Amino acid sequence: MSAQFIDGKAISASIRQEIREETARLAERGIRPGLVVILVGDDAASQVYVRNKAKACEELGYHSEVVRLPAETSQHELLGLIERYNADPAIHGILVQLPLPKHLEEKPVIDAIAVEKDVDGFHPVSVGNLMIGDDALLPCTPSGVIELLKRSGISPAGKHAVVIGRSNIVGKPVSMLLLRENATVTICHSRTPDLPAVARQADILVVAVGVAKLVKKDWVKPGAVVIDVGMNRLENGKLAGDVDFDDVVETAGWITPVPGGVGPMTITMLMANTLKSCKRANGMG
Ligand code: NAD
């Protein structure tokens, strides 16, 4: 039997509808979530991401600012700008689009963002809060994965989740969130021996590697939930996940397509974080 699709587009649309309704209620009280996105340089992919984030803000009724800085911007200038937005009461989320041009250091830039406005969830304090189970602003793609599971009626509790990939952006935080949801979690990476055998033990398999179509059907336990975070551009211009979808679809019980699975959730969770930060700033939770 073919796997059931986990429809990221539909789930994302329903979360955005909830956010829209809440934003409208806040507007009646004169409160408006605000997000600033700072882009340094002219990386083509980043331009698209930034445009999409601004568009999402507009659709939801948020206050949105996009600051486009030249590639030669200095660290000092960038930190000064972040300081300004840290102190700006109209702004509840500050996002510096990564990667930065090579002469800029990422870590001091991320560290400079006020923790309560860290809507990417990359600040070391946010990461620490996630680790100890405090109510942090969670990184967007990993929290999107958890929402996809929950809203598809899949509870991680008591399940064996295997995560392939240990990046700070996806692999590690999604592992922590699955642990928080009471899954038993195994984290795999490029030095894990016999990866297919470990993956085959998973009730929930989350793949965040960056290698197109790496996961084949003999990596998947029949009926398992397969969450494909990968986004790889093929030579023919098409987007492919880290999972060989056509090969795996008959074996898995549930599967996320690429595109249309995890992808749409990332910006949606960014919007959810901005709303959360705005409510907190106004003494509402
Ligand atoms: P990364 O390069 O930072 O990390 C990749 C991880 O995979 C590393 O921990 C590495 O140990 C592991 N790895 C590499 N090759 C491996 C192999 N052959 N076998 C097992 N493990 C291996 O990447 P990332 O930022 O975590 O992103 C992973 C993928 O997810 C990419 O395709 C990226 O484009 C995608 N991504 C998608 C979204 C989204 O919004 N859907 C967001 C972030 C990342």
Short mmCIF file of C-alpha atoms and ligand atoms in Angstrom, two decimals, residues 49 140-142 145 163-172 187-192 195 207-212 214 219 228-233 240-242 258 261-267, ligand 1:
data_model
loop_
_atom_site.label_atom_id
_atom_site.label_comp_id
_atom_site.label_asym_id
_atom_site.label_seq_id
_atom_site.Cartn_x
_atom_site.Cartn_y
_atom_site.Cartn_z
CA TYR A 49 13.94 33.75 0.89
CA CYS A 140 11.71 27.12 12.53
CA THR A 141 12.41 24.05 10.40
CA PRO A 142 12.67 21.66 13.39
CA VAL A 145 8.67 19.02 11.56
CA VAL A 163 17.44 11.52 12.75
CA ILE A 164 20.04 11.52 9.97
CA GLY A 165 22.09 14.73 10.14
CA ARG A 166 23.47 16.60 13.14
CA SER A 167 23.58 20.23 12.00
CA ASN A 168 22.84 23.03 14.47
CA ILE A 169 20.05 24.24 12.21
CA VAL A 170 18.12 21.00 11.72
CA GLY A 171 19.54 17.68 12.97
CA LYS A 172 20.41 18.56 16.57
CA ILE A 187 21.14 10.71 15.89
CA CYS A 188 23.13 9.57 12.84
CA HIS A 189 25.69 11.40 10.74
CA SER A 190 28.33 10.97 8.09
CA ARG A 191 30.44 8.71 10.32
CA THR A 192 27.64 6.37 11.39
CA LEU A 195 23.32 3.79 8.20
CA VAL A 207 16.40 13.01 7.10
CA ALA A 208 18.38 16.28 6.98
CA VAL A 209 21.58 15.55 5.08
CA GLY A 210 21.70 17.49 1.83
CA VAL A 211 22.32 14.50 -0.48
CA ALA A 212 19.61 14.04 -3.10
CA LEU A 214 20.10 9.19 -0.39
CA TRP A 219 16.46 2.02 4.69
CA ASP A 228 12.36 14.56 4.36
CA VAL A 229 13.96 17.90 5.25
CA GLY A 230 16.36 17.87 2.29
CA MET A 231 16.12 20.45 -0.47
CA ASN A 232 18.53 19.71 -3.28
CA ARG A 233 18.55 21.36 -6.69
CA ALA A 240 14.63 16.77 -4.78
CA GLY A 241 14.67 15.68 -1.18
CA ASP A 242 17.18 13.50 0.64
CA VAL A 258 9.58 17.56 -1.71
CA GLY A 261 6.39 18.86 2.78
CA VAL A 262 8.73 20.43 5.32
CA GLY A 263 9.61 23.40 3.08
CA PRO A 264 6.39 25.43 3.48
CA MET A 265 6.54 25.03 7.27
CA THR A 266 9.75 26.99 7.81
CA ILE A 267 8.40 30.48 7.05
P1 NAD B 1 24.40 20.53 6.89
O1 NAD B 1 25.26 20.35 5.69
O2 NAD B 1 24.68 21.61 7.87
O3 NAD B 1 24.38 19.16 7.71
C1 NAD B 1 24.25 17.92 7.06
C2 NAD B 1 24.39 16.80 8.07
O4 NAD B 1 24.27 15.57 7.38
C3 NAD B 1 25.73 16.78 8.79
O5 NAD B 1 25.47 16.64 10.19
C4 NAD B 1 26.45 15.53 8.28
O6 NAD B 1 27.12 14.81 9.30
C5 NAD B 1 25.32 14.68 7.74
N1 NAD B 1 25.73 13.96 6.54
C6 NAD B 1 26.34 14.44 5.44
N2 NAD B 1 26.52 13.47 4.53
C7 NAD B 1 26.01 12.35 5.08
C8 NAD B 1 25.88 10.99 4.63
N3 NAD B 1 26.30 10.63 3.42
N4 NAD B 1 25.31 10.12 5.46
C9 NAD B 1 24.85 10.50 6.67
N5 NAD B 1 24.93 11.76 7.14
C10 NAD B 1 25.50 12.66 6.35
O7 NAD B 1 22.90 20.64 6.33
P2 NAD B 1 21.54 21.20 7.01
O8 NAD B 1 21.59 22.67 7.11
O9 NAD B 1 21.21 20.40 8.21
O10 NAD B 1 20.51 20.84 5.85
C11 NAD B 1 20.25 19.52 5.45
C12 NAD B 1 19.29 19.50 4.28
O11 NAD B 1 18.07 20.11 4.69
C13 NAD B 1 19.76 20.31 3.06
O12 NAD B 1 19.29 19.68 1.89
C14 NAD B 1 19.08 21.64 3.24
O13 NAD B 1 18.87 22.32 2.00
C15 NAD B 1 17.78 21.21 3.84
N6 NAD B 1 17.12 22.24 4.64
C16 NAD B 1 15.81 22.47 4.39
C17 NAD B 1 15.12 23.41 5.11
C18 NAD B 1 13.67 23.63 4.83
O14 NAD B 1 13.14 24.69 5.08
N7 NAD B 1 12.96 22.63 4.35
C19 NAD B 1 15.77 24.15 6.10
C20 NAD B 1 17.10 23.88 6.38
C21 NAD B 1 17.77 22.90 5.64
#
